[in-house]
């Protein structure tokens, strides 16, 4: 059997990073155009002997130690000087350059009450760090927001945490409440409009009865009609006062619909956008961590890590800024939704109770007013309504109407003409007799002959006119 030499024995330094560092020298840091400033901070520990930071980088792969995350409500977060991406240079006066993160953590824990940290603060523009990759990740999160988990898994879309956020689902509830409030506002407005028209009718009704009372000759009836009309005028007066008292209800509903709900919806949309941005940076950090693990598993160096890992630290700073915005907007959305819920439960019910109580009070006042004005039954003189005094001209008009009706019937039956003539003659004789009696009573006897001649002349002219009227139907027949 052929014996082969041990590969690791002869080529043991092929994958040793120290070999490349000895041959090529240390690599310079690539800060990507960012600047750093040095500083020192003293942080008091909590009861668990921690300051609340997570450390990354360090030997043997990265030449520097940096802060990955600062936890909420910890001494480091409350102090506010350190931020993710800042480099740790010394702890309690001891340099940690070239140390591992485990050694740095032990140095912090060995301190008793407080720890002094020297750092290099990274000054980065988070707006310039928003690359196309972040924009595409935001778009993917927005698309997968309304997709069920099974559908997302079928398409191979990963769903980050907080995608099914309950605050975003409250947006649909707000839209339903907005629709309900809009319908309540329209119905209330229509009710007020109809009530206003009813009050206007009350006023007109009262004016009519007041006018009737003023023209009534009977004192009691006139007083009854007047009080009845005044009562309806009071209905109109109290109705307008009631409308003015509850008119603010429509203003409150308009404010709730046009300002409160749209403002909350806009805040939810901003919160949703910031949430997607924060999730995109979280996903970017996870991808970069996975990339480092893959290179370390293959014992291969990663250029960005060996040059200070500034790209990764920039993403950490952007993630922290997005997380800060996300937490602030989440608090604002929660508070606004709670206020809207309180208004939905209390404000709307109080407004409706105010309207119902105002209507009930108005009805009770109207019933009281109407009960005090009842003065019926009453006595009225209706003799003038049935006492008709016709003049001579009216009599002649009626006779002409009767003659025209008789003439129309004569066209169908000529035998009725004689009866009509007899009727006319009898009426004429009766009228002549009445006129003679009247003249005998009123006129003196010396002038009796002249008056008789005048009456006779009038009778002759009347006979001629009636004869002409009787002859008219035949002429009408000829014309037809």
CSV table of C-alpha atoms in Angstrom, one decimal:
chain,number,residue,atom,x,y,z
A,1,UNK,CA,0.0,0.0,0.0
A,2,UNK,CA,1.2,3.4,-1.0
A,3,UNK,CA,1.8,5.7,1.9
A,4,UNK,CA,0.7,9.4,1.4
A,5,UNK,CA,2.0,12.1,3.7
A,6,UNK,CA,-0.4,13.9,6.1
A,7,UNK,CA,-1.9,16.8,4.3
A,8,UNK,CA,-2.5,18.8,7.4
A,9,UNK,CA,1.0,18.2,8.6
A,10,UNK,CA,2.7,19.7,5.5
A,11,UNK,CA,0.0,22.3,4.6
A,12,UNK,CA,-1.2,23.3,8.1
A,13,UNK,CA,-1.0,27.0,7.5
A,14,UNK,CA,-3.0,27.2,4.3
A,15,UNK,CA,-6.3,28.3,5.9
A,16,UNK,CA,-4.7,30.1,8.9
A,17,UNK,CA,-5.7,33.8,8.9
A,18,UNK,CA,-2.5,34.7,10.7
A,19,UNK,CA,-0.6,33.4,7.7
A,20,UNK,CA,-2.3,35.9,5.4
A,21,UNK,CA,-1.9,38.7,7.9
A,22,UNK,CA,1.8,38.0,8.2
A,23,UNK,CA,2.2,37.9,4.5
A,24,UNK,CA,-0.1,40.8,3.5
A,25,UNK,CA,-0.2,42.8,6.7
A,26,UNK,CA,-3.4,44.1,8.4
A,27,UNK,CA,-6.2,45.3,6.2
A,28,UNK,CA,-7.3,48.9,6.5
A,29,UNK,CA,-10.8,49.7,7.8
A,30,UNK,CA,-13.3,50.6,5.1
A,31,UNK,CA,-15.7,53.1,6.7
A,32,UNK,CA,-17.8,53.6,3.6
A,33,UNK,CA,-17.6,57.4,3.9
A,34,UNK,CA,-18.7,57.5,7.6
A,35,UNK,CA,-17.0,59.3,10.4
A,36,UNK,CA,-16.3,58.3,14.0
A,37,UNK,CA,-15.6,60.3,17.1
A,38,UNK,CA,-14.2,59.0,20.4
A,39,UNK,CA,-15.8,59.3,23.8
A,40,UNK,CA,-16.1,57.9,27.3
A,41,UNK,CA,-19.2,57.0,29.3
A,42,UNK,CA,-19.8,55.8,32.8
A,43,UNK,CA,-22.8,53.4,33.2
A,44,UNK,CA,-24.2,52.2,36.5
A,45,UNK,CA,-25.2,48.5,36.6
A,46,UNK,CA,-28.6,47.2,37.5
A,47,UNK,CA,-29.4,44.6,40.1
A,48,UNK,CA,-28.5,41.7,37.8
A,49,UNK,CA,-25.0,43.1,37.2
A,50,UNK,CA,-25.7,44.0,33.6
A,51,UNK,CA,-25.8,47.2,31.5
A,52,UNK,CA,-28.1,45.9,28.7
A,53,UNK,CA,-25.9,45.7,25.6
A,54,UNK,CA,-25.1,42.9,23.1
A,55,UNK,CA,-21.5,42.8,21.7
A,56,UNK,CA,-20.5,41.5,18.3
A,57,UNK,CA,-17.3,41.2,16.2
A,58,UNK,CA,-13.9,40.7,17.8
A,59,UNK,CA,-11.1,38.3,17.2
A,60,UNK,CA,-10.3,36.2,15.3
A,61,UNK,CA,-12.4,37.4,12.3
A,62,UNK,CA,-13.1,41.1,13.0
A,63,UNK,CA,-10.5,43.6,14.2
A,64,UNK,CA,-12.9,45.5,16.4
A,65,UNK,CA,-15.7,45.0,18.9
A,66,UNK,CA,-19.0,46.8,18.3
A,67,UNK,CA,-22.5,47.0,19.9
A,68,UNK,CA,-25.2,44.9,18.1
A,69,UNK,CA,-28.2,45.9,20.2
A,70,UNK,CA,-29.2,47.9,23.3
A,71,UNK,CA,-32.1,46.5,25.2
A,72,UNK,CA,-35.0,48.6,26.3
A,73,UNK,CA,-35.3,49.9,29.9
A,74,UNK,CA,-31.7,48.9,30.7
A,75,UNK,CA,-28.9,51.2,32.2
A,76,UNK,CA,-27.3,51.7,28.7
A,77,UNK,CA,-30.7,52.6,27.1
A,78,UNK,CA,-31.6,54.9,29.9
A,79,UNK,CA,-28.2,56.6,29.8
A,80,UNK,CA,-28.6,57.1,26.0
A,81,UNK,CA,-25.0,57.7,24.9
A,82,UNK,CA,-24.2,54.3,23.3
A,83,UNK,CA,-26.0,53.2,20.1
A,84,UNK,CA,-25.9,50.1,18.0
A,85,UNK,CA,-22.9,50.1,15.6
A,86,UNK,CA,-20.6,52.0,18.0
A,87,UNK,CA,-17.1,50.5,18.6
A,88,UNK,CA,-15.8,49.5,22.0
A,89,UNK,CA,-12.2,50.4,22.5
A,90,UNK,CA,-11.6,50.1,26.2
A,91,UNK,CA,-13.4,48.9,29.4
A,92,UNK,CA,-12.4,50.3,32.7
A,93,UNK,CA,-9.2,51.7,31.1
A,94,UNK,CA,-8.2,48.4,29.6
A,95,UNK,CA,-8.0,48.2,25.8
A,96,UNK,CA,-10.1,45.5,24.2
A,97,UNK,CA,-8.6,45.9,20.7
A,98,UNK,CA,-8.0,42.4,19.4
A,99,UNK,CA,-10.0,40.7,22.2
A,100,UNK,CA,-12.9,38.4,21.7
A,101,UNK,CA,-16.4,39.4,22.7
A,102,UNK,CA,-16.4,36.9,25.5
A,103,UNK,CA,-13.4,38.6,27.0
A,104,UNK,CA,-15.1,42.0,26.7
A,105,UNK,CA,-18.3,40.6,28.4
A,106,UNK,CA,-16.2,39.2,31.3
A,107,UNK,CA,-14.5,42.5,31.7
A,108,UNK,CA,-17.9,44.3,32.1
A,109,UNK,CA,-19.1,41.7,34.6
A,110,UNK,CA,-16.0,41.9,36.7
A,111,UNK,CA,-17.0,45.6,37.5
A,112,UNK,CA,-18.9,46.0,40.7
A,113,UNK,CA,-21.2,49.0,40.7
A,114,UNK,CA,-20.4,50.8,37.5
A,115,UNK,CA,-18.4,50.4,34.3
A,116,UNK,CA,-16.4,53.0,32.3
A,117,UNK,CA,-16.5,52.4,28.5
A,118,UNK,CA,-14.4,54.1,25.9
A,119,UNK,CA,-16.0,54.0,22.5
A,120,UNK,CA,-15.8,55.3,18.9
A,121,UNK,CA,-19.3,56.6,17.9
A,122,UNK,CA,-20.3,56.0,14.4
A,123,UNK,CA,-21.9,58.9,12.6
A,124,UNK,CA,-24.1,57.6,9.8
A,125,UNK,CA,-26.9,59.0,7.6
A,126,UNK,CA,-29.7,56.4,7.9
A,127,UNK,CA,-31.6,57.9,4.9
A,128,UNK,CA,-28.7,57.1,2.6
A,129,UNK,CA,-28.6,53.5,3.9
A,130,UNK,CA,-32.0,52.7,2.5
A,131,UNK,CA,-30.9,50.6,-0.5
A,132,UNK,CA,-32.9,48.9,-3.2
A,133,UNK,CA,-32.8,45.7,-1.2
A,134,UNK,CA,-34.6,47.4,1.7
A,135,UNK,CA,-37.3,48.8,-0.7
A,136,UNK,CA,-37.9,45.4,-2.2
A,137,UNK,CA,-38.2,43.8,1.2
A,138,UNK,CA,-40.7,46.5,2.3
A,139,UNK,CA,-42.7,45.7,-0.9
A,140,UNK,CA,-42.6,42.0,-0.1
A,141,UNK,CA,-43.9,42.6,3.5
A,142,UNK,CA,-46.7,44.8,2.2
A,143,UNK,CA,-47.8,42.1,-0.3
A,144,UNK,CA,-47.7,39.3,2.3
A,145,UNK,CA,-49.6,41.4,4.9
A,146,UNK,CA,-53.0,40.3,3.7
A,147,UNK,CA,-51.9,36.8,2.6
A,148,UNK,CA,-52.7,33.7,4.7
A,149,UNK,CA,-49.7,31.7,6.0
A,150,UNK,CA,-50.6,28.7,3.9
A,151,UNK,CA,-50.7,30.8,0.7
A,152,UNK,CA,-47.4,32.5,1.6
A,153,UNK,CA,-45.7,29.2,2.2
A,154,UNK,CA,-47.0,27.9,-1.1
A,155,UNK,CA,-45.4,30.8,-2.9
A,156,UNK,CA,-42.2,30.6,-0.9
A,157,UNK,CA,-42.7,33.9,0.8
A,158,UNK,CA,-41.2,34.3,4.3
A,159,UNK,CA,-43.4,36.0,6.8
A,160,UNK,CA,-41.7,38.0,9.5
A,161,UNK,CA,-43.0,38.6,12.9
A,162,UNK,CA,-45.7,41.3,13.4
A,163,UNK,CA,-47.1,40.8,9.9
A,164,UNK,CA,-50.4,39.8,11.4
A,165,UNK,CA,-50.6,42.9,13.6
A,166,UNK,CA,-53.8,43.5,15.5
A,167,UNK,CA,-53.4,47.3,15.3
A,168,UNK,CA,-53.4,47.1,11.5
A,169,UNK,CA,-56.6,45.0,11.6
A,170,UNK,CA,-58.2,47.7,13.6
A,171,UNK,CA,-58.2,49.8,10.4
A,172,UNK,CA,-61.0,47.7,9.0
A,173,UNK,CA,-63.0,48.2,12.3
A,174,UNK,CA,-62.4,52.0,12.0
A,175,UNK,CA,-63.8,51.9,8.4
A,176,UNK,CA,-66.9,50.1,9.6
A,177,UNK,CA,-67.3,52.6,12.4
A,178,UNK,CA,-66.9,55.5,10.0
A,179,UNK,CA,-69.6,54.1,7.8
A,180,UNK,CA,-72.0,53.7,10.8
A,181,UNK,CA,-71.3,57.2,12.0
A,182,UNK,CA,-72.0,58.6,8.5
A,183,UNK,CA,-75.3,56.9,8.4
A,184,UNK,CA,-76.2,58.1,11.9
A,185,UNK,CA,-75.3,61.7,10.8
A,186,UNK,CA,-77.4,61.5,7.7
A,187,UNK,CA,-80.4,60.1,9.6
A,188,UNK,CA,-80.1,62.7,12.3
A,189,UNK,CA,-79.8,65.5,9.8
A,190,UNK,CA,-82.9,64.2,8.0
A,191,UNK,CA,-84.8,64.0,11.3
A,192,UNK,CA,-83.8,67.6,12.2
A,193,UNK,CA,-84.9,68.8,8.8
A,194,UNK,CA,-88.3,67.1,9.0
A,195,UNK,CA,-88.7,68.5,12.6
A,196,UNK,CA,-87.9,72.0,11.3
A,197,UNK,CA,-90.5,71.7,8.6
A,198,UNK,CA,-93.1,70.4,11.1
A,199,UNK,CA,-92.4,73.5,13.3
A,200,UNK,CA,-92.9,75.7,10.2
A,201,UNK,CA,-96.3,74.0,9.7
A,202,UNK,CA,-97.1,74.7,13.3
A,203,UNK,CA,-96.5,78.4,12.8
A,204,UNK,CA,-98.6,78.6,9.7
A,205,UNK,CA,-101.4,76.6,11.4
A,206,UNK,CA,-101.2,79.0,14.4
A,207,UNK,CA,-101.4,82.1,12.1
A,208,UNK,CA,-104.5,80.8,10.4
A,209,UNK,CA,-106.4,80.1,13.6
A,210,UNK,CA,-105.3,83.4,15.1
A,211,UNK,CA,-106.7,85.2,12.1
A,212,UNK,CA,-109.9,83.3,12.4
A,213,UNK,CA,-110.1,84.2,16.1
A,214,UNK,CA,-109.7,87.9,15.2
A,215,UNK,CA,-112.5,87.8,12.7
A,216,UNK,CA,-114.9,85.8,14.9
A,217,UNK,CA,-117.8,87.8,16.2
A,218,UNK,CA,-118.5,85.6,19.2
A,219,UNK,CA,-116.1,86.5,22.0
A,220,UNK,CA,-115.7,83.1,23.4
A,221,UNK,CA,-115.1,81.4,20.0
A,222,UNK,CA,-112.7,84.1,19.0
A,223,UNK,CA,-110.7,83.7,22.3
A,224,UNK,CA,-110.7,79.9,21.8
A,225,UNK,CA,-109.3,80.2,18.2
A,226,UNK,CA,-106.8,82.8,19.3
A,227,UNK,CA,-105.4,80.7,22.1
A,228,UNK,CA,-105.4,77.6,19.9
A,229,UNK,CA,-103.3,79.5,17.3
A,230,UNK,CA,-101.0,81.0,20.0
A,231,UNK,CA,-100.4,77.5,21.3
A,232,UNK,CA,-99.2,76.3,17.9
A,233,UNK,CA,-97.0,79.3,17.6
A,234,UNK,CA,-95.4,78.3,20.9
A,235,UNK,CA,-94.9,74.8,19.5
A,236,UNK,CA,-92.8,76.4,16.8
A,237,UNK,CA,-90.9,78.6,19.2
A,238,UNK,CA,-90.0,75.8,21.6
A,239,UNK,CA,-89.2,73.5,18.7
A,240,UNK,CA,-86.6,75.9,17.3
A,241,UNK,CA,-85.1,76.3,20.7
A,242,UNK,CA,-84.8,72.6,21.0
A,243,UNK,CA,-83.1,72.3,17.6
A,244,UNK,CA,-80.6,75.0,18.6
A,245,UNK,CA,-79.8,73.2,21.8
A,246,UNK,CA,-79.0,69.9,20.1
A,247,UNK,CA,-77.5,71.3,16.9
A,248,UNK,CA,-74.0,70.7,18.3
A,249,UNK,CA,-74.6,67.0,18.0
A,250,UNK,CA,-74.2,67.2,14.2
A,251,UNK,CA,-71.0,69.2,14.7
A,252,UNK,CA,-69.6,66.6,17.0
A,253,UNK,CA,-70.4,63.8,14.6
A,254,UNK,CA,-68.8,65.8,11.7
A,255,UNK,CA,-65.7,66.3,13.8
A,256,UNK,CA,-65.5,62.6,14.7
A,257,UNK,CA,-66.0,61.5,11.1
A,258,UNK,CA,-63.9,64.2,9.3
A,259,UNK,CA,-61.1,64.6,11.7
A,260,UNK,CA,-60.7,61.9,14.4
A,261,UNK,CA,-61.2,58.8,12.3
A,262,UNK,CA,-59.1,60.0,9.3
A,263,UNK,CA,-56.3,61.1,11.6
A,264,UNK,CA,-56.2,57.7,13.2
A,265,UNK,CA,-56.3,56.0,9.9
A,266,UNK,CA,-53.4,58.1,8.7
A,267,UNK,CA,-51.4,57.3,11.8
A,268,UNK,CA,-52.1,53.6,11.3
A,269,UNK,CA,-50.8,53.8,7.7
A,270,UNK,CA,-47.7,55.6,8.8
A,271,UNK,CA,-47.2,53.0,11.5
A,272,UNK,CA,-47.6,50.2,8.9
A,273,UNK,CA,-45.0,51.8,6.7
A,274,UNK,CA,-42.5,52.1,9.6
A,275,UNK,CA,-43.2,48.6,10.7
A,276,UNK,CA,-42.4,47.2,7.2
A,277,UNK,CA,-39.2,49.2,7.2
A,278,UNK,CA,-38.2,47.9,10.6
A,279,UNK,CA,-39.0,44.3,9.5
A,280,UNK,CA,-36.9,44.8,6.3
A,281,UNK,CA,-33.9,45.9,8.3
A,282,UNK,CA,-34.4,42.9,10.7
A,283,UNK,CA,-34.5,40.6,7.7
A,284,UNK,CA,-31.3,42.3,6.3
A,285,UNK,CA,-29.5,41.8,9.5
A,286,UNK,CA,-30.5,38.1,9.6
A,287,UNK,CA,-29.3,37.6,6.0
A,288,UNK,CA,-25.9,39.2,6.8
A,289,UNK,CA,-25.5,37.0,10.0
A,290,UNK,CA,-26.3,33.9,7.9
A,291,UNK,CA,-23.7,35.0,5.4
A,292,UNK,CA,-21.0,35.3,8.1
A,293,UNK,CA,-21.9,31.9,9.5
A,294,UNK,CA,-21.6,30.4,6.0
A,295,UNK,CA,-18.1,31.9,5.5
A,296,UNK,CA,-17.0,30.8,8.9
A,297,UNK,CA,-18.2,27.3,8.4
A,298,UNK,CA,-16.1,27.1,5.2
A,299,UNK,CA,-13.1,28.7,7.0
A,300,UNK,CA,-13.0,31.5,4.5
A,301,UNK,CA,-12.5,35.2,5.3
A,302,UNK,CA,-15.2,37.8,4.6
A,303,UNK,CA,-13.9,41.1,3.3
A,304,UNK,CA,-16.5,43.4,5.0
A,305,UNK,CA,-15.8,41.7,8.4
A,306,UNK,CA,-12.1,41.9,8.2
A,307,UNK,CA,-12.3,45.6,7.3
A,308,UNK,CA,-14.3,46.6,10.4
A,309,UNK,CA,-17.8,45.3,9.3
A,310,UNK,CA,-19.0,48.9,8.8
A,311,UNK,CA,-21.7,47.9,6.4
A,312,UNK,CA,-23.2,45.6,9.0
A,313,UNK,CA,-22.9,48.3,11.7
A,314,UNK,CA,-24.7,50.8,9.4
A,315,UNK,CA,-27.6,48.4,9.0
A,316,UNK,CA,-27.7,47.9,12.8
A,317,UNK,CA,-27.9,51.7,13.3
A,318,UNK,CA,-30.7,51.9,10.7
A,319,UNK,CA,-32.6,49.0,12.4
A,320,UNK,CA,-32.3,50.8,15.7
A,321,UNK,CA,-33.7,54.0,14.2
A,322,UNK,CA,-36.5,52.2,12.5
A,323,UNK,CA,-37.3,50.4,15.7
A,324,UNK,CA,-37.5,53.7,17.6
A,325,UNK,CA,-39.9,55.1,15.1
A,326,UNK,CA,-41.9,51.9,15.2
A,327,UNK,CA,-42.3,51.9,19.0
A,328,UNK,CA,-43.3,55.6,19.0
A,329,UNK,CA,-45.9,55.2,16.3
A,330,UNK,CA,-47.2,52.1,17.9
A,331,UNK,CA,-47.8,54.0,21.1
A,332,UNK,CA,-49.5,56.8,19.3
A,333,UNK,CA,-51.8,54.4,17.4
A,334,UNK,CA,-52.6,52.5,20.6
A,335,UNK,CA,-53.6,55.7,22.4
A,336,UNK,CA,-55.7,57.1,19.5
A,337,UNK,CA,-57.5,53.8,19.1
A,338,UNK,CA,-58.3,53.7,22.8
A,339,UNK,CA,-59.6,57.3,22.6
A,340,UNK,CA,-61.8,56.4,19.6
A,341,UNK,CA,-63.1,53.4,21.5
A,342,UNK,CA,-64.0,55.6,24.4
A,343,UNK,CA,-65.8,58.0,22.2
A,344,UNK,CA,-67.5,55.2,20.4
A,345,UNK,CA,-68.8,53.8,23.7
A,346,UNK,CA,-69.4,57.0,25.7
A,347,UNK,CA,-69.6,59.9,23.3
A,348,UNK,CA,-72.0,58.5,20.9
A,349,UNK,CA,-74.3,57.1,23.6
A,350,UNK,CA,-74.3,60.5,25.4
A,351,UNK,CA,-75.1,62.4,22.2
A,352,UNK,CA,-78.0,60.1,21.4
A,353,UNK,CA,-79.3,60.3,25.0
A,354,UNK,CA,-79.1,64.1,24.7
A,355,UNK,CA,-81.2,64.1,21.5
A,356,UNK,CA,-83.8,61.7,22.9
A,357,UNK,CA,-84.1,63.6,26.2
A,358,UNK,CA,-84.5,66.9,24.3
A,359,UNK,CA,-87.3,65.4,22.2
A,360,UNK,CA,-89.0,64.0,25.2
A,361,UNK,CA,-88.8,67.3,27.0
A,362,UNK,CA,-90.2,69.1,24.0
A,363,UNK,CA,-93.1,66.6,23.7
A,364,UNK,CA,-94.0,67.1,27.4
A,365,UNK,CA,-94.0,70.9,27.1
A,366,UNK,CA,-96.2,70.6,24.0
A,367,UNK,CA,-98.7,68.3,25.9
A,368,UNK,CA,-98.8,70.7,28.8
A,369,UNK,CA,-99.4,73.7,26.5
A,370,UNK,CA,-102.1,71.9,24.6
A,371,UNK,CA,-103.9,70.8,27.7
A,372,UNK,CA,-104.1,74.4,29.0
A,373,UNK,CA,-105.6,75.8,25.8
A,374,UNK,CA,-108.6,73.4,25.4
A,375,UNK,CA,-111.8,75.6,25.3
A,376,UNK,CA,-113.9,73.2,23.3
A,377,UNK,CA,-116.8,72.7,22.7
A,378,UNK,CA,-117.8,76.3,21.9
A,379,UNK,CA,-120.9,78.1,20.5
A,380,UNK,CA,-120.7,79.7,17.1
A,381,UNK,CA,-123.3,81.7,15.1
A,382,UNK,CA,-123.4,79.8,11.8
A,383,UNK,CA,-126.5,81.6,10.4
A,384,UNK,CA,-124.4,83.7,8.1
A,385,UNK,CA,-122.9,80.6,6.6
A,386,UNK,CA,-126.3,79.6,5.2
A,387,UNK,CA,-128.0,83.0,4.6
A,388,UNK,CA,-127.8,83.8,0.9
A,389,UNK,CA,-129.3,87.0,-0.4
A,390,UNK,CA,-129.5,87.0,-4.2
A,391,UNK,CA,-129.8,90.2,-6.2
A,392,UNK,CA,-131.9,90.8,-9.4
A,393,UNK,CA,-128.8,90.3,-11.6
A,394,UNK,CA,-128.2,86.9,-9.9
A,395,UNK,CA,-131.8,86.0,-10.6
A,396,UNK,CA,-131.4,86.9,-14.2
A,397,UNK,CA,-128.2,84.9,-14.4
A,398,UNK,CA,-129.9,81.8,-13.0
A,399,UNK,CA,-132.8,82.3,-15.4
A,400,UNK,CA,-130.4,82.5,-18.3
A,401,UNK,CA,-128.7,79.4,-17.2
A,402,UNK,CA,-132.0,77.6,-16.9
A,403,UNK,CA,-133.0,78.8,-20.4
A,404,UNK,CA,-129.8,77.6,-21.9
A,405,UNK,CA,-130.3,74.2,-20.3
A,406,UNK,CA,-133.8,74.1,-21.5
A,407,UNK,CA,-132.8,75.1,-25.0
A,408,UNK,CA,-130.2,72.3,-25.1
A,409,UNK,CA,-132.9,69.8,-24.1
A,410,UNK,CA,-135.3,71.2,-26.8
A,411,UNK,CA,-132.9,70.0,-29.5
A,412,UNK,CA,-133.5,66.4,-28.6
A,413,UNK,CA,-137.2,66.8,-27.9
A,414,UNK,CA,-139.2,69.7,-29.5
A,415,UNK,CA,-142.3,68.9,-27.5
A,416,UNK,CA,-140.7,70.4,-24.4
A,417,UNK,CA,-140.5,73.9,-25.9
A,418,UNK,CA,-144.1,74.6,-25.1
A,419,UNK,CA,-143.6,73.7,-21.4
A,420,UNK,CA,-140.5,75.9,-21.3
A,421,UNK,CA,-142.5,78.8,-22.8
A,422,UNK,CA,-145.2,78.3,-20.2
A,423,UNK,CA,-142.7,78.3,-17.5
A,424,UNK,CA,-141.0,81.4,-18.7
A,425,UNK,CA,-144.4,83.2,-19.1
A,426,UNK,CA,-145.5,82.3,-15.6
A,427,UNK,CA,-142.2,83.5,-14.2
A,428,UNK,CA,-142.6,86.7,-16.2
A,429,UNK,CA,-146.1,87.3,-15.1
A,430,UNK,CA,-145.1,86.7,-11.5
A,431,UNK,CA,-142.3,89.1,-11.7
A,432,UNK,CA,-144.5,91.7,-13.3
A,433,UNK,CA,-147.1,91.3,-10.5
A,434,UNK,CA,-144.4,91.6,-7.9
A,435,UNK,CA,-143.0,94.8,-9.5
A,436,UNK,CA,-146.5,96.3,-9.7
A,437,UNK,CA,-147.1,95.6,-6.0
A,438,UNK,CA,-143.8,97.1,-5.2
A,439,UNK,CA,-144.5,100.3,-7.2
A,440,UNK,CA,-147.9,100.7,-5.6
A,441,UNK,CA,-146.3,100.6,-2.1
A,442,UNK,CA,-143.4,103.0,-2.8
A,443,UNK,CA,-144.5,105.4,-5.6
A,444,UNK,CA,-147.0,108.2,-5.2
A,445,UNK,CA,-150.3,108.0,-7.2
A,446,UNK,CA,-149.8,111.0,-9.6
A,447,UNK,CA,-146.8,109.4,-11.1
A,448,UNK,CA,-148.4,106.0,-11.4
A,449,UNK,CA,-149.2,106.3,-15.1
A,450,UNK,CA,-145.7,107.2,-16.1
A,451,UNK,CA,-144.2,104.4,-14.1
A,452,UNK,CA,-146.7,101.9,-15.5
A,453,UNK,CA,-145.7,103.0,-19.0
A,454,UNK,CA,-142.1,102.5,-18.1
A,455,UNK,CA,-142.8,99.1,-16.7
A,456,UNK,CA,-144.8,98.2,-19.8
A,457,UNK,CA,-142.0,99.3,-22.0
A,458,UNK,CA,-139.6,97.2,-20.0
A,459,UNK,CA,-142.0,94.3,-20.2
A,460,UNK,CA,-142.2,94.6,-24.0
A,461,UNK,CA,-138.5,94.7,-24.3
A,462,UNK,CA,-138.2,91.7,-22.0
A,463,UNK,CA,-140.7,89.8,-24.1
A,464,UNK,CA,-138.7,90.5,-27.2
A,465,UNK,CA,-135.5,89.3,-25.6
A,466,UNK,CA,-137.1,86.1,-24.4
A,467,UNK,CA,-138.6,85.5,-27.8
A,468,UNK,CA,-135.2,85.9,-29.4
A,469,UNK,CA,-133.7,83.5,-26.8
A,470,UNK,CA,-136.4,80.9,-27.6
A,471,UNK,CA,-135.6,81.1,-31.3
A,472,UNK,CA,-131.9,80.6,-30.8
A,473,UNK,CA,-131.9,76.8,-30.6
A,474,UNK,CA,-133.5,76.4,-34.0
A,475,UNK,CA,-130.8,78.6,-35.5
A,476,UNK,CA,-128.2,76.6,-33.7
A,477,UNK,CA,-129.5,73.5,-35.3
A,478,UNK,CA,-129.4,75.0,-38.7
A,479,UNK,CA,-125.8,76.0,-38.1
A,480,UNK,CA,-124.9,72.5,-37.0
